[in-house]
Amino acid sequence: MRLSVLDLVPVRTDQTTADALAATVALAQTADRLGYTRYWAAEHHNMPSVGATSPPVLIAYLAAQTTQLRLGSGGVMLPNHAPLAVAEQFALLEAAAPGRIDLGIGRALGSDPVTSYMLRGAAGRDDRDIDQFPEYLDHVRAMMSRSGVRVQLRDGDYVLKATPAAATEPRLWLLGSSLYSARLAAAKGLPYVFAHHFSGKGTEEALELYRSQFVPSELAAEPTTFLTVNAVVAETRNEATALILPNLQMMARLRTGQPLGPLHLVEDAQHVELTPPQQHIVESGLKRAVLGTPAEAAEQLRALAERFEVDEVMVHPVASAHRGTDPATSPGREKTLELLAKELF
């Protein structure tokens, strides 16, 4: 089984953004050293607990400090950006780190309505960009290609390229958590990643739809897919549970419309009082995550891969930290990768 990593650059209460970035560099280097396949950065905006706001910037930063990992976006939220800008950014990344760049594209906005307006509305963009997502996806794909795309003008064709002399192209993936994304990925012959870590619902149906309706293309001759899952692994199940609770409590606040803050430390999370709906969200997250000792977690990953018929799983290491931890480190996240690698590689 291949293992990969999804990173939102979590920001704890004891960290500055610089600390969180330093911890992410160390985590990526750990994944690189251990033989993980890829390392993807997400795009979220105006969230106190998430430092991953610009995937291409973060990918460039990590590419300079790793050697083997495929680096990518999990994902770029295309309605927030001009297709040409995305194509140029990732064509340039591929030129700088050939054969190591993945462009994962999503349709969601990754932000609240006010932030979305400031990000998109102030630039003259609106929800028509969401409706035009399939067309924008084609534009990005074409502009990153060696031949570019021809734009028909009154006085003739104009060739538009993301980069003047591409030798290789980033690997394009479509991300999603719905049947819409599965159907679109199948129709366009794109590799597809399902965000199982969101809610754990609809995964089987989406992957079955994708595989049954897949149309081969030059980007993928057959259905190509994997899924994401939250993970915390420690020497004992109790320690793994303590480390994951801050993340699950943050998700409970998010999904019940409560104000968000940085990720709690383990000791602070133990004193948080939750409403019954929030407690239900936490309990559901505990059941859905890869969680426990190395042997338990490895068995859970094998079962997940077998159930959904994938040979790669992307783990999202969500461990917080204990009070007194060096702010520029995330030992619980690094330990998760190390223990999984020891069991599965």
mmCIF file of C-alpha atoms in Angstrom:
data_model
loop_
_atom_site.group_PDB
_atom_site.id
_atom_site.type_symbol
_atom_site.label_atom_id
_atom_site.label_comp_id
_atom_site.label_asym_id
_atom_site.label_seq_id
_atom_site.Cartn_x
_atom_site.Cartn_y
_atom_site.Cartn_z
ATOM 1 C CA MET A 1 0.000 0.000 0.000
ATOM 2 C CA ARG A 2 1.214 3.500 -0.832
ATOM 3 C CA LEU A 3 0.769 6.190 1.802
ATOM 4 C CA SER A 4 0.629 9.931 1.238
ATOM 5 C CA VAL A 5 0.071 12.995 3.428
ATOM 6 C CA LEU A 6 -2.461 15.827 3.481
ATOM 7 C CA ASP A 7 -1.472 18.940 5.461
ATOM 8 C CA LEU A 8 -3.579 21.965 6.416
ATOM 9 C CA VAL A 9 -0.678 23.529 8.356
ATOM 10 C CA PRO A 10 -2.537 23.479 11.700
ATOM 11 C CA VAL A 11 -1.875 26.404 14.028
ATOM 12 C CA ARG A 12 -2.025 25.596 17.744
ATOM 13 C CA THR A 13 -2.622 28.058 20.572
ATOM 14 C CA ASP A 14 1.103 27.975 21.385
ATOM 15 C CA GLN A 15 2.210 28.717 17.806
ATOM 16 C CA THR A 16 2.760 31.663 15.498
ATOM 17 C CA THR A 17 2.281 31.157 11.767
ATOM 18 C CA ALA A 18 6.066 30.905 11.457
ATOM 19 C CA ASP A 19 6.073 28.120 14.056
ATOM 20 C CA ALA A 20 3.346 26.232 12.193
ATOM 21 C CA LEU A 21 5.283 26.501 8.927
ATOM 22 C CA ALA A 22 8.453 25.238 10.599
ATOM 23 C CA ALA A 23 6.504 22.253 11.916
ATOM 24 C CA THR A 24 5.125 21.580 8.444
ATOM 25 C CA VAL A 25 8.620 21.631 6.913
ATOM 26 C CA ALA A 26 9.767 19.085 9.490
ATOM 27 C CA LEU A 27 6.698 16.934 8.794
ATOM 28 C CA ALA A 28 7.284 17.035 5.037
ATOM 29 C CA GLN A 29 10.933 16.113 5.522
ATOM 30 C CA THR A 30 9.861 13.206 7.727
ATOM 31 C CA ALA A 31 7.485 11.990 5.003
ATOM 32 C CA ASP A 32 10.252 12.419 2.418
ATOM 33 C CA ARG A 33 12.743 10.411 4.476
ATOM 34 C CA LEU A 34 10.282 7.598 5.222
ATOM 35 C CA GLY A 35 9.178 7.035 1.621
ATOM 36 C CA TYR A 36 5.681 8.496 1.514
ATOM 37 C CA THR A 37 4.415 8.979 -2.050
ATOM 38 C CA ARG A 38 3.041 12.521 -2.073
ATOM 39 C CA TYR A 39 2.472 15.485 0.223
ATOM 40 C CA TRP A 40 -0.444 17.811 -0.495
ATOM 41 C CA ALA A 41 -1.319 21.207 0.970
ATOM 42 C CA ALA A 42 -4.911 22.398 1.282
ATOM 43 C CA GLU A 43 -6.468 25.801 0.577
ATOM 44 C CA HIS A 44 -8.510 27.400 3.345
ATOM 45 C CA HIS A 45 -8.984 31.073 4.164
ATOM 46 C CA ASN A 46 -9.428 33.165 7.324
ATOM 47 C CA MET A 47 -9.395 30.230 9.752
ATOM 48 C CA PRO A 48 -7.395 30.756 12.966
ATOM 49 C CA SER A 49 -6.394 27.076 13.101
ATOM 50 C CA VAL A 50 -5.331 26.662 9.448
ATOM 51 C CA GLY A 51 -2.167 28.174 7.979
ATOM 52 C CA ALA A 52 -2.555 26.682 4.478
ATOM 53 C CA THR A 53 -3.950 29.617 2.517
ATOM 54 C CA SER A 54 -1.878 29.403 -0.679
ATOM 55 C CA PRO A 55 -0.953 25.915 -1.925
ATOM 56 C CA PRO A 56 1.442 26.999 -4.714
ATOM 57 C CA VAL A 57 3.468 29.177 -2.328
ATOM 58 C CA LEU A 58 3.678 26.355 0.209
ATOM 59 C CA ILE A 59 4.543 23.775 -2.472
ATOM 60 C CA ALA A 60 7.436 25.913 -3.709
ATOM 61 C CA TYR A 61 8.685 26.311 -0.141
ATOM 62 C CA LEU A 62 8.558 22.566 0.495
ATOM 63 C CA ALA A 63 10.030 21.609 -2.877
ATOM 64 C CA ALA A 64 13.227 23.424 -1.932
ATOM 65 C CA GLN A 65 13.514 21.397 1.282
ATOM 66 C CA THR A 66 12.584 17.871 0.137
ATOM 67 C CA THR A 67 13.961 15.565 -2.548
ATOM 68 C CA GLN A 68 11.626 12.676 -3.388
ATOM 69 C CA LEU A 69 8.037 13.526 -2.474
ATOM 70 C CA ARG A 70 5.465 14.441 -5.076
ATOM 71 C CA LEU A 71 4.140 17.797 -3.871
ATOM 72 C CA GLY A 72 0.692 19.048 -4.677
ATOM 73 C CA SER A 73 -2.478 20.884 -3.812
ATOM 74 C CA GLY A 74 -5.281 19.223 -1.953
ATOM 75 C CA GLY A 75 -6.531 21.344 -3.447
ATOM 76 C CA VAL A 76 -6.628 24.601 -5.329
ATOM 77 C CA MET A 77 -10.223 25.850 -5.122
ATOM 78 C CA LEU A 78 -10.583 26.867 -8.756
ATOM 79 C CA PRO A 79 -13.611 29.224 -8.475
ATOM 80 C CA ASN A 80 -11.409 31.492 -6.322
ATOM 81 C CA HIS A 81 -8.806 31.957 -9.052
ATOM 82 C CA ALA A 82 -8.362 32.794 -12.715
ATOM 83 C CA PRO A 83 -7.622 29.561 -14.613
ATOM 84 C CA LEU A 84 -4.589 31.110 -16.320
ATOM 85 C CA ALA A 85 -3.078 32.110 -12.960
ATOM 86 C CA VAL A 86 -3.441 28.541 -11.649
ATOM 87 C CA ALA A 87 -2.006 27.077 -14.851
ATOM 88 C CA GLU A 88 0.978 29.447 -14.729
ATOM 89 C CA GLN A 89 1.716 28.761 -11.068
ATOM 90 C CA PHE A 90 1.756 24.994 -11.463
ATOM 91 C CA ALA A 91 3.551 24.974 -14.800
ATOM 92 C CA LEU A 92 6.291 27.017 -13.124
ATOM 93 C CA LEU A 93 6.391 24.641 -10.145
ATOM 94 C CA GLU A 94 6.714 21.690 -12.523
ATOM 95 C CA ALA A 95 9.578 23.417 -14.333
ATOM 96 C CA ALA A 96 11.339 23.955 -10.996
ATOM 97 C CA ALA A 97 10.686 20.410 -9.692
ATOM 98 C CA PRO A 98 10.006 18.265 -12.778
ATOM 99 C CA GLY A 99 8.090 15.076 -12.170
ATOM 100 C CA ARG A 100 7.216 16.033 -8.599
ATOM 101 C CA ILE A 101 4.165 18.281 -8.928
ATOM 102 C CA ASP A 102 0.474 17.360 -8.582
ATOM 103 C CA LEU A 103 -2.317 19.849 -9.230
ATOM 104 C CA GLY A 104 -5.369 18.802 -7.260
ATOM 105 C CA ILE A 105 -8.359 20.990 -8.112
ATOM 106 C CA GLY A 106 -11.590 21.416 -6.153
ATOM 107 C CA ARG A 107 -14.909 23.179 -6.747
ATOM 108 C CA ALA A 108 -15.585 24.337 -3.174
ATOM 109 C CA LEU A 109 -14.565 27.800 -1.971
ATOM 110 C CA GLY A 110 -12.764 26.894 1.259
ATOM 111 C CA SER A 111 -13.973 29.972 3.100
ATOM 112 C CA ASP A 112 -16.911 31.685 4.795
ATOM 113 C CA PRO A 113 -19.220 34.040 2.812
ATOM 114 C CA VAL A 114 -17.502 37.267 3.938
ATOM 115 C CA THR A 115 -14.031 35.966 3.142
ATOM 116 C CA SER A 116 -15.307 34.574 -0.140
ATOM 117 C CA TYR A 117 -16.660 37.983 -1.114
ATOM 118 C CA MET A 118 -13.359 39.696 -0.306
ATOM 119 C CA LEU A 119 -11.433 37.020 -2.184
ATOM 120 C CA ARG A 120 -13.727 36.717 -5.190
ATOM 121 C CA GLY A 121 -16.283 39.524 -5.256
ATOM 122 C CA ALA A 122 -13.727 42.290 -4.958
ATOM 123 C CA ALA A 123 -12.045 40.809 -8.053
ATOM 124 C CA GLY A 124 -15.302 40.811 -10.022
ATOM 125 C CA ARG A 125 -15.910 37.073 -9.609
ATOM 126 C CA ASP A 126 -19.222 35.530 -8.552
ATOM 127 C CA ASP A 127 -21.051 32.206 -8.444
ATOM 128 C CA ARG A 128 -21.017 31.964 -12.223
ATOM 129 C CA ASP A 129 -17.441 30.801 -11.730
ATOM 130 C CA ILE A 130 -18.791 27.774 -9.864
ATOM 131 C CA ASP A 131 -21.192 27.036 -12.724
ATOM 132 C CA GLN A 132 -18.324 27.297 -15.211
ATOM 133 C CA PHE A 133 -16.079 24.987 -13.213
ATOM 134 C CA PRO A 134 -15.987 22.182 -15.864
ATOM 135 C CA GLU A 135 -14.964 24.681 -18.544
ATOM 136 C CA TYR A 136 -12.330 26.295 -16.305
ATOM 137 C CA LEU A 137 -10.945 22.834 -15.578
ATOM 138 C CA ASP A 138 -10.499 22.271 -19.315
ATOM 139 C CA HIS A 139 -8.791 25.654 -19.654
ATOM 140 C CA VAL A 140 -6.238 24.883 -16.928
ATOM 141 C CA ARG A 141 -5.512 21.500 -18.456
ATOM 142 C CA ALA A 142 -5.049 22.921 -21.952
ATOM 143 C CA MET A 143 -2.924 25.894 -20.919
ATOM 144 C CA MET A 144 -0.490 23.688 -18.975
ATOM 145 C CA SER A 145 0.040 21.462 -22.011
ATOM 146 C CA ARG A 146 3.010 21.859 -24.334
ATOM 147 C CA SER A 147 0.782 23.017 -27.206
ATOM 148 C CA GLY A 148 -1.262 25.466 -25.123
ATOM 149 C CA VAL A 149 -4.733 26.521 -26.193
ATOM 150 C CA ARG A 150 -5.849 28.443 -29.267
ATOM 151 C CA VAL A 151 -8.089 31.448 -28.662
ATOM 152 C CA GLN A 152 -10.068 32.527 -31.712
ATOM 153 C CA LEU A 153 -9.912 36.265 -32.375
ATOM 154 C CA ARG A 154 -11.284 38.314 -35.252
ATOM 155 C CA ASP A 155 -7.883 38.659 -36.885
ATOM 156 C CA GLY A 156 -6.823 35.037 -36.310
ATOM 157 C CA ASP A 157 -5.905 32.549 -33.622
ATOM 158 C CA TYR A 158 -3.940 33.479 -30.513
ATOM 159 C CA VAL A 159 -1.948 30.753 -28.729
ATOM 160 C CA LEU A 160 -2.068 30.964 -24.956
ATOM 161 C CA LYS A 161 0.411 28.966 -22.849
ATOM 162 C CA ALA A 162 1.019 28.806 -19.122
ATOM 163 C CA THR A 163 4.754 28.524 -19.753
ATOM 164 C CA PRO A 164 6.757 29.086 -22.949
ATOM 165 C CA ALA A 165 8.614 25.780 -23.208
ATOM 166 C CA ALA A 166 7.143 23.051 -21.042
ATOM 167 C CA ALA A 167 9.138 19.824 -20.951
ATOM 168 C CA THR A 168 6.781 18.059 -18.518
ATOM 169 C CA GLU A 169 3.339 18.795 -17.106
ATOM 170 C CA PRO A 170 1.949 18.605 -13.550
ATOM 171 C CA ARG A 171 -0.295 15.612 -12.839
ATOM 172 C CA LEU A 172 -3.889 16.844 -12.744
ATOM 173 C CA TRP A 173 -6.324 15.421 -10.163
ATOM 174 C CA LEU A 174 -9.954 16.285 -9.480
ATOM 175 C CA LEU A 175 -10.910 16.454 -5.808
ATOM 176 C CA GLY A 176 -14.375 16.032 -4.405
ATOM 177 C CA SER A 177 -16.748 14.829 -1.722
ATOM 178 C CA SER A 178 -19.886 14.358 -3.822
ATOM 179 C CA LEU A 179 -21.357 12.483 -6.771
ATOM 180 C CA TYR A 180 -20.971 15.634 -8.884
ATOM 181 C CA SER A 181 -17.192 15.503 -8.669
ATOM 182 C CA ALA A 182 -17.104 11.741 -9.228
ATOM 183 C CA ARG A 183 -19.249 12.065 -12.359
ATOM 184 C CA LEU A 184 -17.175 14.959 -13.725
ATOM 185 C CA ALA A 185 -13.855 13.190 -13.107
ATOM 186 C CA ALA A 186 -15.158 10.089 -14.872
ATOM 187 C CA ALA A 187 -16.452 12.036 -17.867
ATOM 188 C CA LYS A 188 -13.171 13.910 -18.324
ATOM 189 C CA GLY A 189 -10.945 10.885 -17.696
ATOM 190 C CA LEU A 190 -9.212 12.488 -14.734
ATOM 191 C CA PRO A 191 -7.605 10.889 -11.686
ATOM 192 C CA TYR A 192 -9.959 11.413 -8.746
ATOM 193 C CA VAL A 193 -9.510 11.804 -4.973
ATOM 194 C CA PHE A 194 -12.410 11.509 -2.542
ATOM 195 C CA ALA A 195 -12.316 13.564 0.664
ATOM 196 C CA HIS A 196 -13.258 10.717 2.996
ATOM 197 C CA HIS A 197 -11.839 12.666 5.950
ATOM 198 C CA PHE A 198 -14.655 15.264 5.675
ATOM 199 C CA SER A 199 -17.532 13.133 6.875
ATOM 200 C CA GLY A 200 -16.886 9.566 5.784
ATOM 201 C CA LYS A 201 -20.223 9.549 3.952
ATOM 202 C CA GLY A 202 -20.843 8.756 0.308
ATOM 203 C CA THR A 203 -17.342 7.405 -0.338
ATOM 204 C CA GLU A 204 -18.373 3.998 -1.646
ATOM 205 C CA GLU A 205 -21.107 5.403 -3.889
ATOM 206 C CA ALA A 206 -18.851 8.113 -5.345
ATOM 207 C CA LEU A 207 -15.979 5.752 -6.126
ATOM 208 C CA GLU A 208 -18.334 3.193 -7.675
ATOM 209 C CA LEU A 209 -19.870 5.885 -9.888
ATOM 210 C CA TYR A 210 -16.422 7.139 -10.910
ATOM 211 C CA ARG A 211 -15.200 3.671 -11.868
ATOM 212 C CA SER A 212 -18.364 2.636 -13.706
ATOM 213 C CA GLN A 213 -18.606 5.815 -15.810
ATOM 214 C CA PHE A 214 -14.887 6.422 -16.411
ATOM 215 C CA VAL A 215 -13.911 7.440 -19.941
ATOM 216 C CA PRO A 216 -10.206 6.792 -20.715
ATOM 217 C CA SER A 217 -8.137 9.851 -21.626
ATOM 218 C CA GLU A 218 -4.534 10.822 -22.248
ATOM 219 C CA LEU A 219 -4.334 11.741 -18.548
ATOM 220 C CA ALA A 220 -5.552 8.369 -17.258
ATOM 221 C CA ALA A 221 -6.064 5.160 -19.229
ATOM 222 C CA GLU A 222 -8.097 3.634 -16.388
ATOM 223 C CA PRO A 223 -9.792 4.816 -13.191
ATOM 224 C CA THR A 224 -7.140 6.203 -10.855
ATOM 225 C CA THR A 225 -8.184 7.104 -7.351
ATOM 226 C CA PHE A 226 -7.414 7.198 -3.648
ATOM 227 C CA LEU A 227 -9.029 8.720 -0.570
ATOM 228 C CA THR A 228 -8.113 10.790 2.471
ATOM 229 C CA VAL A 229 -8.532 9.947 6.162
ATOM 230 C CA ASN A 230 -7.758 11.639 9.486
ATOM 231 C CA ALA A 231 -5.079 9.796 11.444
ATOM 232 C CA VAL A 232 -3.332 9.852 14.806
ATOM 233 C CA VAL A 233 -1.060 6.998 15.848
ATOM 234 C CA ALA A 234 0.727 6.711 19.197
ATOM 235 C CA GLU A 235 2.211 4.065 21.453
ATOM 236 C CA THR A 236 -1.133 3.700 23.246
ATOM 237 C CA ARG A 237 -4.715 4.220 22.133
ATOM 238 C CA ASN A 238 -5.350 6.581 25.060
ATOM 239 C CA GLU A 239 -2.502 8.852 23.938
ATOM 240 C CA ALA A 240 -3.738 8.815 20.328
ATOM 241 C CA THR A 241 -7.236 9.747 21.518
ATOM 242 C CA ALA A 242 -5.915 12.617 23.636
ATOM 243 C CA LEU A 243 -3.936 13.960 20.671
ATOM 244 C CA ILE A 244 -6.877 13.871 18.233
ATOM 245 C CA LEU A 245 -9.491 15.480 20.509
ATOM 246 C CA PRO A 246 -8.433 19.117 19.854
ATOM 247 C CA ASN A 247 -8.947 18.644 16.113
ATOM 248 C CA LEU A 248 -12.325 16.962 16.556
ATOM 249 C CA GLN A 249 -13.478 19.674 18.949
ATOM 250 C CA MET A 250 -12.477 22.305 16.407
ATOM 251 C CA MET A 251 -14.519 20.481 13.725
ATOM 252 C CA ALA A 252 -17.468 20.302 16.124
ATOM 253 C CA ARG A 253 -17.348 24.075 16.629
ATOM 254 C CA LEU A 254 -17.074 24.640 12.882
ATOM 255 C CA ARG A 255 -20.033 22.425 12.026
ATOM 256 C CA THR A 256 -22.263 23.948 14.703
ATOM 257 C CA GLY A 257 -21.495 27.522 13.667
ATOM 258 C CA GLN A 258 -19.461 28.463 16.723
ATOM 259 C CA PRO A 259 -16.505 30.899 16.717
ATOM 260 C CA LEU A 260 -13.196 29.275 15.863
ATOM 261 C CA GLY A 261 -9.774 29.767 17.354
ATOM 262 C CA PRO A 262 -6.350 28.145 17.121
ATOM 263 C CA LEU A 263 -6.097 24.417 17.787
ATOM 264 C CA HIS A 264 -6.171 23.628 21.523
ATOM 265 C CA LEU A 265 -3.304 21.895 23.270
ATOM 266 C CA VAL A 266 -4.099 18.451 24.701
ATOM 267 C CA GLU A 267 -4.359 19.671 28.305
ATOM 268 C CA ASP A 268 -6.796 22.453 27.376
ATOM 269 C CA ALA A 269 -8.994 20.158 25.268
ATOM 270 C CA GLN A 270 -9.578 17.960 28.298
ATOM 271 C CA HIS A 271 -11.536 20.775 29.972
ATOM 272 C CA VAL A 272 -13.695 21.815 27.005
ATOM 273 C CA GLU A 273 -17.450 21.499 27.528
ATOM 274 C CA LEU A 274 -19.399 20.458 24.434
ATOM 275 C CA THR A 275 -23.084 20.563 23.581
ATOM 276 C CA PRO A 276 -24.758 17.210 22.780
ATOM 277 C CA PRO A 277 -24.608 17.873 18.999
ATOM 278 C CA GLN A 278 -20.914 18.767 19.276
ATOM 279 C CA GLN A 279 -20.204 15.665 21.330
ATOM 280 C CA HIS A 280 -21.899 13.568 18.654
ATOM 281 C CA ILE A 281 -19.607 15.081 16.018
ATOM 282 C CA VAL A 282 -16.552 14.273 18.141
ATOM 283 C CA GLU A 283 -17.679 10.684 18.705
ATOM 284 C CA SER A 284 -18.357 10.205 15.005
ATOM 285 C CA GLY A 285 -14.899 11.541 14.215
ATOM 286 C CA LEU A 286 -13.295 9.111 16.655
ATOM 287 C CA LYS A 287 -15.003 6.171 14.930
ATOM 288 C CA ARG A 288 -14.084 7.372 11.431
ATOM 289 C CA ALA A 289 -10.404 8.197 11.961
ATOM 290 C CA VAL A 290 -7.410 5.898 11.733
ATOM 291 C CA LEU A 291 -6.652 5.928 15.441
ATOM 292 C CA GLY A 292 -4.711 3.911 17.976
ATOM 293 C CA THR A 293 -1.508 1.938 18.327
ATOM 294 C CA PRO A 294 0.691 1.200 15.285
ATOM 295 C CA ALA A 295 -0.754 -2.298 14.862
ATOM 296 C CA GLU A 296 -4.342 -1.052 15.253
ATOM 297 C CA ALA A 297 -3.825 1.826 12.824
ATOM 298 C CA ALA A 298 -2.132 -0.366 10.213
ATOM 299 C CA GLU A 299 -5.028 -2.817 10.326
ATOM 300 C CA GLN A 300 -7.529 0.033 9.988
ATOM 301 C CA LEU A 301 -5.689 1.364 6.924
ATOM 302 C CA ARG A 302 -5.540 -2.080 5.313
ATOM 303 C CA ALA A 303 -9.271 -2.523 5.913
ATOM 304 C CA LEU A 304 -10.016 0.914 4.490
ATOM 305 C CA ALA A 305 -7.950 0.236 1.357
ATOM 306 C CA GLU A 306 -9.607 -3.148 0.874
ATOM 307 C CA ARG A 307 -13.126 -1.830 1.415
ATOM 308 C CA PHE A 308 -12.750 0.964 -1.126
ATOM 309 C CA GLU A 309 -10.406 -0.943 -3.459
ATOM 310 C CA VAL A 310 -7.575 1.602 -3.462
ATOM 311 C CA ASP A 311 -3.839 0.962 -3.338
ATOM 312 C CA GLU A 312 -3.026 4.385 -1.914
ATOM 313 C CA VAL A 313 -4.395 6.239 1.110
ATOM 314 C CA MET A 314 -3.626 9.852 1.980
ATOM 315 C CA VAL A 315 -3.441 10.313 5.744
ATOM 316 C CA HIS A 316 -4.220 13.666 7.315
ATOM 317 C CA PRO A 317 -2.185 13.659 10.573
ATOM 318 C CA VAL A 318 -4.233 15.771 12.974
ATOM 319 C CA ALA A 319 -2.471 15.299 16.313
ATOM 320 C CA SER A 320 -2.178 18.363 18.516
ATOM 321 C CA ALA A 321 0.576 18.652 21.134
ATOM 322 C CA HIS A 322 1.120 18.720 24.880
ATOM 323 C CA ARG A 323 1.893 21.883 26.793
ATOM 324 C CA GLY A 324 5.641 22.545 26.806
ATOM 325 C CA THR A 325 6.208 21.223 23.266
ATOM 326 C CA ASP A 326 8.605 23.249 21.140
ATOM 327 C CA PRO A 327 6.186 25.481 19.142
ATOM 328 C CA ALA A 328 8.166 24.946 15.934
ATOM 329 C CA THR A 329 7.528 21.197 16.057
ATOM 330 C CA SER A 330 4.587 18.803 15.831
ATOM 331 C CA PRO A 331 5.872 15.573 17.397
ATOM 332 C CA GLY A 332 2.475 13.872 17.392
ATOM 333 C CA ARG A 333 2.089 14.344 13.659
ATOM 334 C CA GLU A 334 5.637 13.197 12.934
ATOM 335 C CA LYS A 335 5.189 10.170 15.188
ATOM 336 C CA THR A 336 2.026 9.230 13.304
ATOM 337 C CA LEU A 337 3.961 9.068 10.029
ATOM 338 C CA GLU A 338 6.887 7.233 11.585
ATOM 339 C CA LEU A 339 4.778 4.549 13.266
ATOM 340 C CA LEU A 340 2.657 3.950 10.163
ATOM 341 C CA ALA A 341 5.758 3.651 7.983
ATOM 342 C CA LYS A 342 7.303 1.137 10.368
ATOM 343 C CA GLU A 343 4.178 -1.048 10.167
ATOM 344 C CA LEU A 344 3.377 -0.727 6.462
ATOM 345 C CA PHE A 345 6.570 -0.056 4.487
#
